[in-house]
Amino acid sequence: MKDRIKATIHNINKIDTFSPYFFFPFILMAYFIISLFDFWRFDLFNVRKSIWPAVILAVLCYYIGVYVVDRKNWTLPTFGLSKLSKFIVHFVVLLTAIGLVAYGMMIAQGMIGLSDESVRRNLDPKLNFFSHLLWYGVLILLSYKMIKEKTMTVKKAIIYVLLFGLVMGLFLLMGYRTPLALMMFTGIIVFHYVVKRIKLTWFLTFLTVVAISFALFGFFRVLMEDTSKEFNTREQPDREHMEEEELEKLLTAEQRVNATPKWILALNGEMVTGHIVLSKIIEYTEKEDYFHGEIHKGIFSTVLPGEQISPRMKVTEVVNSLSVEEGKYITRPGRTTTPTYIGQLFLDGGYLLVAIGFLLYGAIVSMLYNKVKQAGVKSFHTIAYAFVITMFTVSIHTGLLDLIFILMLGFVILASAISKTEKEHIGIDVEASLGTRSLYGK
């Protein structure tokens, strides 16, 4: 029995943890499967519509995109800009400097989002926008320095970890988890390909610890809210209009949910919320039709002069429009809802847009992966691949609705496209370094 278990673990560890064929679809399916442990929250919010047709379609289209690009060995075109590749690092340094100035101004003005939710939700939008360039620039520069190391000693590895940790700590003060996740997993993927291959069993253990830590961070963030402030009110909608039978059903569902310790609810609270929101989006579109591009148009219109409604605020209005009449807020007034990437696509164009969106996801990550195979793991393409697949994976929950993140994606993809693809550092066995033979069958 022990030998069989060891053999099974050995075979599992042959899988390339961060391959396009495994990492993203694994996290996507795990996210929605774990959301099924709802502890009566689906009853509380009257989840009626199944999300699984949309989820399965998303996974299938993603795999089609990956598989076709892999078999054709397609990569990104250079757009005739290959001569600009020598300026990539200089431009990243400039972005980092801009981000540092913006971050310094936020701290000087006392914009520390960790102090209270009302602060985090009302950070100066311009300074917040540009401050993200700090962690983004540091992430790329540190990763680039790492891949250029001829020999990675334990001392050097510790220094890199400490530098990553320092910048992550700076953005922890803002109260946001997304930059932390992007820095952490991009760094891990670069480490996996450049320094030491991370076995799947190690990664799953690490992922469990990180997921629980992030969930509890969100939980404590809510506990720390100053409820005396109107922005942090926990009041629910007026229930006087509800029939006695409906009200009794709602109160019973609330009692069942409240019987579960709050810290347990917090462990998968984000995933359950994502499931509920996606189900409500599907229900809404069946009644009111799709938005026909308004959500994605809003990503760019929010930077225009005048009062604009952000895409996430529109999503919040959609899901709350179905729940307020039932005596419950899915998202409290003044807050915004993360729609999941499937949800944002579905709200704008239904199953067709979900299929197109995930087909593009698969095609893009596969083209970047092909770039890595061509140029070698010690190239800028590894950083681009790591960042893009991490961003796509995080967007499973958050959606991809922030202009700054889209610009980050655009820059790193373009930088990869125009960078050299000749194999660097003679002697690198790219296939062995990527660990792709067992999945690609090559």
Coordinates of C-alpha atoms in Angstrom, one line a residue:
M1 CA 0.0 0.0 0.0
K2 CA 2.8 2.4 0.9
D3 CA 4.6 1.7 -2.4
R4 CA 1.4 2.3 -4.3
I5 CA 0.9 5.7 -2.5
K6 CA 4.5 6.7 -3.2
A7 CA 4.1 5.7 -6.9
T8 CA 0.9 7.7 -7.1
I9 CA 2.5 10.8 -5.5
H10 CA 5.5 10.4 -7.8
N11 CA 3.3 10.4 -10.9
I12 CA 1.3 13.4 -9.7
N13 CA 4.5 15.3 -9.2
K14 CA 5.5 14.7 -12.8
I15 CA 2.8 17.1 -13.8
D16 CA 4.0 20.6 -14.5
T17 CA 2.2 22.6 -11.9
F18 CA 2.0 25.8 -13.9
S19 CA 1.4 24.4 -17.3
P20 CA -1.4 26.1 -19.3
Y21 CA -3.1 22.6 -19.4
F22 CA -3.2 22.4 -15.6
F23 CA -2.8 25.5 -13.4
F24 CA -5.6 27.8 -14.6
P25 CA -8.4 25.2 -15.2
F26 CA -7.5 23.4 -11.9
I27 CA -8.0 26.7 -10.0
L28 CA -11.2 27.5 -11.9
M29 CA -12.8 24.1 -11.2
A30 CA -11.5 24.1 -7.5
Y31 CA -13.0 27.6 -7.0
F32 CA -16.5 26.6 -8.0
I33 CA -16.4 23.1 -6.5
I34 CA -15.4 24.5 -3.1
S35 CA -18.2 27.0 -3.4
L36 CA -20.7 24.2 -3.1
F37 CA -20.0 24.0 0.6
D38 CA -22.4 26.9 1.2
F39 CA -23.7 26.2 4.7
W40 CA -27.2 27.3 3.7
R41 CA -26.1 30.5 2.1
F42 CA -27.6 29.4 -1.3
D43 CA -31.0 29.1 0.5
L44 CA -30.5 32.5 2.1
F45 CA -29.9 34.3 -1.2
N46 CA -32.4 32.1 -3.2
V47 CA -29.9 30.7 -5.7
R48 CA -32.1 29.3 -8.5
K49 CA -30.0 29.1 -11.7
S50 CA -27.2 26.6 -12.2
I51 CA -23.8 28.0 -13.0
W52 CA -22.3 24.7 -14.3
P53 CA -23.2 25.1 -18.1
A54 CA -21.3 28.4 -18.1
V55 CA -18.4 27.0 -16.1
I56 CA -18.0 23.8 -18.2
L57 CA -18.2 25.9 -21.4
A58 CA -15.5 28.2 -20.1
V59 CA -13.1 25.3 -19.3
L60 CA -13.8 23.6 -22.7
C61 CA -13.1 26.8 -24.7
Y62 CA -10.0 27.5 -22.7
Y63 CA -8.6 24.0 -23.5
I64 CA -9.5 24.5 -27.2
G65 CA -7.5 27.7 -27.2
V66 CA -4.5 26.2 -25.5
Y67 CA -4.5 23.0 -27.5
V68 CA -4.9 24.6 -31.0
V69 CA -2.1 27.1 -30.3
D70 CA 0.2 24.5 -28.9
R71 CA -0.3 22.1 -31.8
K72 CA 0.2 24.9 -34.3
N73 CA 3.2 26.2 -32.3
W74 CA 1.9 29.8 -32.7
T75 CA 3.5 32.6 -30.9
L76 CA 2.9 36.4 -30.6
P77 CA 3.9 38.5 -33.6
T78 CA 6.5 41.2 -33.0
F79 CA 4.3 44.0 -34.5
G80 CA 7.4 45.3 -36.1
L81 CA 8.7 46.7 -32.8
S82 CA 11.5 44.3 -32.0
K83 CA 14.0 47.3 -32.0
L84 CA 12.3 48.7 -28.9
S85 CA 13.1 45.6 -26.8
K86 CA 16.2 47.1 -25.4
F87 CA 14.1 49.9 -23.8
I88 CA 11.8 47.5 -21.9
V89 CA 13.7 47.5 -18.6
H90 CA 14.2 51.3 -18.8
F91 CA 10.5 51.8 -19.2
V92 CA 9.7 49.5 -16.3
V93 CA 12.1 51.5 -14.1
L94 CA 10.2 54.7 -15.1
L95 CA 6.9 53.1 -14.2
T96 CA 8.3 52.0 -10.8
A97 CA 9.4 55.5 -10.1
I98 CA 5.9 56.9 -10.9
G99 CA 4.4 54.2 -8.7
L100 CA 6.7 55.1 -5.8
V101 CA 5.8 58.8 -5.9
A102 CA 2.1 58.0 -6.0
Y103 CA 2.4 55.5 -3.2
G104 CA 4.4 58.0 -1.1
M105 CA 1.7 60.6 -1.6
M106 CA -1.0 58.2 -0.5
I107 CA 0.8 57.3 2.7
A108 CA 1.6 61.0 3.4
Q109 CA -2.1 61.8 3.2
G110 CA -3.0 59.0 5.6
M111 CA -4.7 56.8 2.9
I112 CA -4.1 53.5 4.7
G113 CA -6.9 51.3 3.7
L114 CA -6.1 48.6 6.2
S115 CA -7.3 51.0 9.0
D116 CA -10.9 50.7 8.0
E117 CA -13.1 49.6 5.1
S118 CA -14.5 53.1 4.7
V119 CA -10.9 54.3 4.0
R120 CA -10.0 51.4 1.7
R121 CA -13.1 52.0 -0.5
N122 CA -12.5 55.7 -0.8
L123 CA -8.8 56.0 -1.7
D124 CA -7.9 58.7 -4.1
P125 CA -8.6 57.0 -7.4
K126 CA -5.7 58.7 -9.3
L127 CA -3.1 58.0 -6.7
N128 CA -4.4 54.5 -6.2
F129 CA -4.2 53.9 -10.0
F130 CA -0.6 55.0 -10.3
S131 CA 0.5 53.5 -7.0
H132 CA -0.1 50.0 -8.5
L133 CA 2.9 50.7 -10.8
L134 CA 5.2 50.4 -7.8
W135 CA 4.5 46.7 -7.0
Y136 CA 4.2 45.9 -10.8
G137 CA 7.5 47.5 -11.6
V138 CA 9.3 45.9 -8.6
L139 CA 7.8 42.5 -9.5
I140 CA 9.1 42.6 -13.1
L141 CA 12.5 44.0 -12.1
L142 CA 13.1 41.5 -9.3
S143 CA 12.0 38.6 -11.5
Y144 CA 14.2 39.8 -14.4
K145 CA 17.2 40.0 -12.0
M146 CA 16.4 36.6 -10.8
I147 CA 16.3 35.0 -14.2
K148 CA 19.7 36.6 -15.1
E149 CA 21.4 35.1 -12.1
K150 CA 24.1 32.6 -13.3
T151 CA 24.0 30.8 -9.9
M152 CA 21.2 31.1 -7.4
T153 CA 22.6 30.7 -3.8
V154 CA 20.5 30.3 -0.7
K155 CA 21.6 33.7 0.4
K156 CA 20.5 35.3 -2.9
A157 CA 17.1 33.4 -2.7
I158 CA 16.5 34.8 0.8
I159 CA 17.3 38.3 -0.4
Y160 CA 14.7 38.0 -3.2
V161 CA 12.1 36.6 -0.9
L162 CA 12.7 39.5 1.6
L163 CA 12.4 42.1 -1.2
F164 CA 9.2 40.6 -2.5
G165 CA 7.9 40.5 1.1
L166 CA 8.8 44.1 1.7
V167 CA 6.8 45.4 -1.2
M168 CA 3.9 43.0 -0.4
G169 CA 3.9 44.5 3.1
L170 CA 3.7 48.0 1.7
F171 CA 0.5 47.1 -0.2
L172 CA -0.9 45.2 2.7
L173 CA -1.3 48.6 4.3
M174 CA -3.7 49.5 1.5
G175 CA -5.9 46.6 2.5
Y176 CA -5.9 45.0 -0.9
R177 CA -5.2 41.3 -1.5
T178 CA -5.0 41.3 -5.3
P179 CA -1.5 42.8 -5.5
L180 CA -0.3 40.4 -2.9
A181 CA -1.7 37.4 -4.8
L182 CA -0.2 38.7 -8.1
M183 CA 3.2 39.3 -6.7
M184 CA 3.3 36.0 -4.7
F185 CA 2.2 33.6 -7.5
T186 CA 4.1 35.4 -10.3
G187 CA 7.3 35.1 -8.1
I188 CA 6.6 31.5 -7.4
I189 CA 6.1 30.6 -11.1
V190 CA 9.3 32.3 -12.0
F191 CA 11.1 30.5 -9.2
H192 CA 9.5 27.2 -10.4
Y193 CA 11.0 27.5 -13.9
V194 CA 14.2 29.3 -13.2
V195 CA 15.5 28.1 -9.8
K196 CA 13.8 24.9 -8.6
R197 CA 10.8 23.0 -9.9
I198 CA 7.9 23.0 -7.4
K199 CA 6.3 19.6 -7.1
L200 CA 2.5 19.6 -7.4
T201 CA 2.0 18.1 -3.9
W202 CA 4.1 21.0 -2.4
F203 CA 2.1 23.5 -4.4
L204 CA -1.3 22.1 -3.2
T205 CA -0.1 22.3 0.4
F206 CA 1.1 25.9 -0.1
L207 CA -2.1 26.9 -2.0
T208 CA -4.3 25.6 0.9
V209 CA -2.3 27.6 3.4
V210 CA -2.4 30.8 1.3
A211 CA -6.1 30.4 0.5
I212 CA -7.0 30.1 4.2
S213 CA -4.7 33.0 5.1
F214 CA -6.3 35.3 2.4
A215 CA -9.8 34.2 3.5
L216 CA -9.1 35.0 7.2
F217 CA -7.5 38.3 6.2
G218 CA -10.8 39.3 4.5
F219 CA -12.6 38.1 7.6
F220 CA -10.6 40.1 10.0
R221 CA -10.8 43.1 7.7
V222 CA -14.6 43.0 8.1
L223 CA -14.4 42.5 11.9
M224 CA -12.2 45.6 12.2
E225 CA -14.9 47.8 10.5
D226 CA -16.0 50.8 12.6
T227 CA -19.8 50.1 12.5
S228 CA -20.5 53.5 13.9
K229 CA -19.8 54.9 10.4
E230 CA -22.7 54.9 8.0
F231 CA -20.5 53.4 5.3
N232 CA -20.1 50.2 7.4
T233 CA -23.7 49.7 8.3
R234 CA -25.0 46.2 8.5
E235 CA -28.7 47.0 8.1
Q236 CA -30.7 45.0 5.7
P237 CA -33.5 46.2 3.3
D238 CA -37.0 46.9 4.5
R239 CA -38.9 43.7 5.0
E240 CA -42.3 45.0 5.9
H241 CA -43.6 44.4 2.3
M242 CA -42.8 40.7 2.5
E243 CA -45.5 38.1 3.1
E244 CA -45.4 36.2 6.4
E245 CA -44.4 32.9 4.8
E246 CA -41.5 34.5 2.8
L247 CA -40.3 36.3 5.9
E248 CA -40.3 33.2 8.0
K249 CA -38.4 31.3 5.3
L250 CA -35.8 34.1 5.2
L251 CA -35.4 34.2 9.0
T252 CA -35.0 30.5 9.1
A253 CA -32.3 30.6 6.5
E254 CA -30.5 33.3 8.4
Q255 CA -30.7 31.3 11.6
R256 CA -29.1 28.3 9.8
V257 CA -26.3 30.4 8.4
N258 CA -25.7 32.2 11.7
A259 CA -25.5 28.8 13.5
T260 CA -22.2 28.2 11.6
P261 CA -19.2 29.9 13.2
K262 CA -18.3 33.0 11.2
W263 CA -14.6 32.0 10.8
I264 CA -15.8 28.8 9.1
L265 CA -18.1 30.7 6.7
A266 CA -15.1 33.0 5.9
L267 CA -12.9 30.1 4.7
N268 CA -14.8 29.8 1.4
G269 CA -16.9 33.0 1.7
E270 CA -15.4 34.6 -1.4
M271 CA -16.0 31.5 -3.5
V272 CA -19.6 31.1 -2.3
T273 CA -20.2 34.8 -3.0
G274 CA -18.7 34.3 -6.5
H275 CA -21.1 31.4 -7.1
I276 CA -24.1 33.4 -5.9
V277 CA -23.3 36.4 -8.0
L278 CA -22.8 34.4 -11.1
S279 CA -26.1 32.6 -10.6
K280 CA -27.9 35.9 -10.1
I281 CA -26.3 37.3 -13.2
I282 CA -27.6 34.4 -15.2
E283 CA -31.0 34.9 -13.7
Y284 CA -31.0 38.6 -14.4
T285 CA -30.1 38.2 -18.0
E286 CA -32.9 35.8 -18.6
K287 CA -35.3 38.4 -17.3
E288 CA -33.8 41.6 -18.6
D289 CA -31.4 40.7 -21.5
Y290 CA -27.7 41.2 -21.7
F291 CA -25.8 44.5 -21.4
H292 CA -24.3 44.2 -24.9
G293 CA -20.8 45.4 -24.0
E294 CA -21.8 48.1 -21.4
I295 CA -19.8 46.4 -18.7
H296 CA -16.6 46.3 -20.7
K297 CA -17.1 49.7 -22.1
G298 CA -17.4 51.0 -18.5
I299 CA -13.8 49.9 -17.9
F300 CA -12.6 52.8 -20.1
S301 CA -15.4 55.3 -19.6
T302 CA -14.6 55.5 -15.8
V303 CA -11.4 57.5 -16.6
L304 CA -13.4 60.1 -18.6
P305 CA -14.4 63.4 -17.0
G306 CA -17.8 63.6 -15.2
E307 CA -19.6 61.2 -13.0
Q308 CA -19.3 57.6 -14.2
I309 CA -20.7 54.3 -12.9
S310 CA -17.9 51.7 -12.5
P311 CA -18.5 48.2 -14.0
R312 CA -18.5 46.6 -10.5
M313 CA -21.1 49.1 -9.3
K314 CA -23.3 48.0 -12.3
V315 CA -22.8 44.4 -11.3
T316 CA -23.8 45.3 -7.7
E317 CA -26.9 47.0 -8.9
V318 CA -27.8 43.9 -11.0
V319 CA -27.5 41.3 -8.2
N320 CA -29.0 43.5 -5.5
S321 CA -32.0 44.2 -7.8
L322 CA -32.9 40.6 -7.4
S323 CA -32.3 40.2 -3.7
V324 CA -33.6 43.5 -2.2
E325 CA -37.2 42.5 -2.8
E326 CA -36.4 39.2 -1.0
G327 CA -35.2 41.2 2.1
K328 CA -31.5 40.7 1.7
Y329 CA -28.5 42.6 0.3
I330 CA -26.0 40.4 -1.6
T331 CA -23.6 43.4 -1.4
R332 CA -24.1 46.2 1.1
P333 CA -24.9 49.7 -0.3
G334 CA -21.9 51.7 -1.2
R335 CA -19.8 48.5 -1.8
T336 CA -19.0 46.8 -5.1
T337 CA -19.3 43.2 -6.2
T338 CA -16.6 41.1 -7.9
P339 CA -18.5 39.4 -10.7
T340 CA -16.1 36.5 -11.5
Y341 CA -14.6 36.6 -15.0
I342 CA -17.4 34.2 -16.2
G343 CA -20.0 36.6 -14.7
Q344 CA -18.7 39.8 -16.4
L345 CA -18.6 38.0 -19.8
F346 CA -22.1 36.5 -19.3
L347 CA -23.6 39.8 -18.3
D348 CA -22.4 41.4 -21.5
G349 CA -23.0 38.6 -24.0
G350 CA -24.1 35.3 -22.5
Y351 CA -22.6 32.0 -23.4
L352 CA -21.2 33.3 -26.7
L353 CA -19.0 35.9 -25.0
V354 CA -18.0 33.4 -22.3
A355 CA -16.8 31.0 -25.1
I356 CA -14.9 33.8 -26.9
G357 CA -13.3 35.2 -23.7
F358 CA -12.0 31.8 -22.5
L359 CA -10.9 30.8 -26.0
L360 CA -8.7 34.0 -26.0
Y361 CA -7.4 33.3 -22.5
G362 CA -6.3 29.8 -23.6
A363 CA -4.7 31.1 -26.8
I364 CA -2.8 33.9 -25.1
V365 CA -1.3 31.8 -22.3
S366 CA -0.4 29.1 -24.8
M367 CA 1.4 31.6 -27.2
L368 CA 3.4 32.9 -24.3
Y369 CA 4.3 29.4 -23.2
N370 CA 5.5 28.7 -26.7
K371 CA 7.7 31.8 -26.4
V372 CA 9.2 30.4 -23.3
K373 CA 9.9 27.0 -25.0
Q374 CA 11.6 28.8 -27.9
A375 CA 13.7 31.3 -26.0
G376 CA 14.5 29.2 -22.9
V377 CA 13.3 29.7 -19.3
K378 CA 15.9 32.3 -18.6
S379 CA 14.2 34.9 -20.7
F380 CA 11.8 37.7 -20.2
H381 CA 9.1 35.5 -21.7
T382 CA 9.0 33.5 -18.4
I383 CA 8.1 36.6 -16.5
A384 CA 5.4 37.5 -19.0
Y385 CA 3.9 34.0 -18.9
A386 CA 4.0 33.9 -15.1
F387 CA 2.3 37.3 -14.7
V388 CA -0.3 36.7 -17.4
I389 CA -1.5 33.3 -16.2
T390 CA -1.5 34.6 -12.6
M391 CA -3.6 37.6 -13.6
F392 CA -6.0 35.4 -15.5
T393 CA -6.3 33.0 -12.6
V394 CA -7.0 35.8 -10.1
S395 CA -9.6 37.2 -12.4
I396 CA -11.6 34.0 -12.0
H397 CA -12.9 35.7 -8.8
T398 CA -12.3 39.4 -9.3
G399 CA -13.1 39.6 -13.0
L400 CA -10.9 41.7 -15.3
L401 CA -12.5 45.1 -14.9
D402 CA -9.7 47.4 -13.7
L403 CA -8.0 49.5 -16.4
I404 CA -4.7 49.4 -14.6
F405 CA -4.6 45.6 -14.7
I406 CA -5.5 45.5 -18.4
L407 CA -2.7 48.0 -19.1
M408 CA -0.3 45.8 -17.2
L409 CA -1.4 42.8 -19.2
G410 CA -1.0 44.7 -22.4
F411 CA 2.5 45.9 -21.6
V412 CA 3.9 42.6 -20.5
I413 CA 2.3 40.8 -23.5
L414 CA 3.7 43.4 -25.9
A415 CA 7.1 43.3 -24.2
S416 CA 7.2 39.5 -24.6
A417 CA 6.2 39.8 -28.2
I418 CA 9.0 42.1 -29.1
S419 CA 11.7 40.4 -27.0
K420 CA 14.3 38.1 -28.5
T421 CA 13.3 34.5 -28.9
E422 CA 16.7 33.0 -29.6
K423 CA 17.7 30.5 -27.0
E424 CA 19.7 32.2 -24.3
H425 CA 22.1 30.5 -21.9
I426 CA 23.3 27.5 -24.0
G427 CA 22.7 24.1 -22.5
I428 CA 19.2 24.7 -21.1
D429 CA 16.9 21.8 -21.9
V430 CA 13.7 23.8 -22.3
E431 CA 11.3 20.8 -22.3
A432 CA 12.9 19.3 -19.2
S433 CA 12.9 22.7 -17.4
L434 CA 9.2 23.2 -18.2
G435 CA 8.4 19.6 -17.3
T436 CA 5.9 19.4 -20.1
R437 CA 6.5 16.0 -21.6
S438 CA 3.9 14.2 -19.5
L439 CA 1.1 16.6 -20.4
Y440 CA 1.9 17.5 -24.0
G441 CA 2.8 14.0 -25.1
K442 CA 5.9 15.2 -27.0

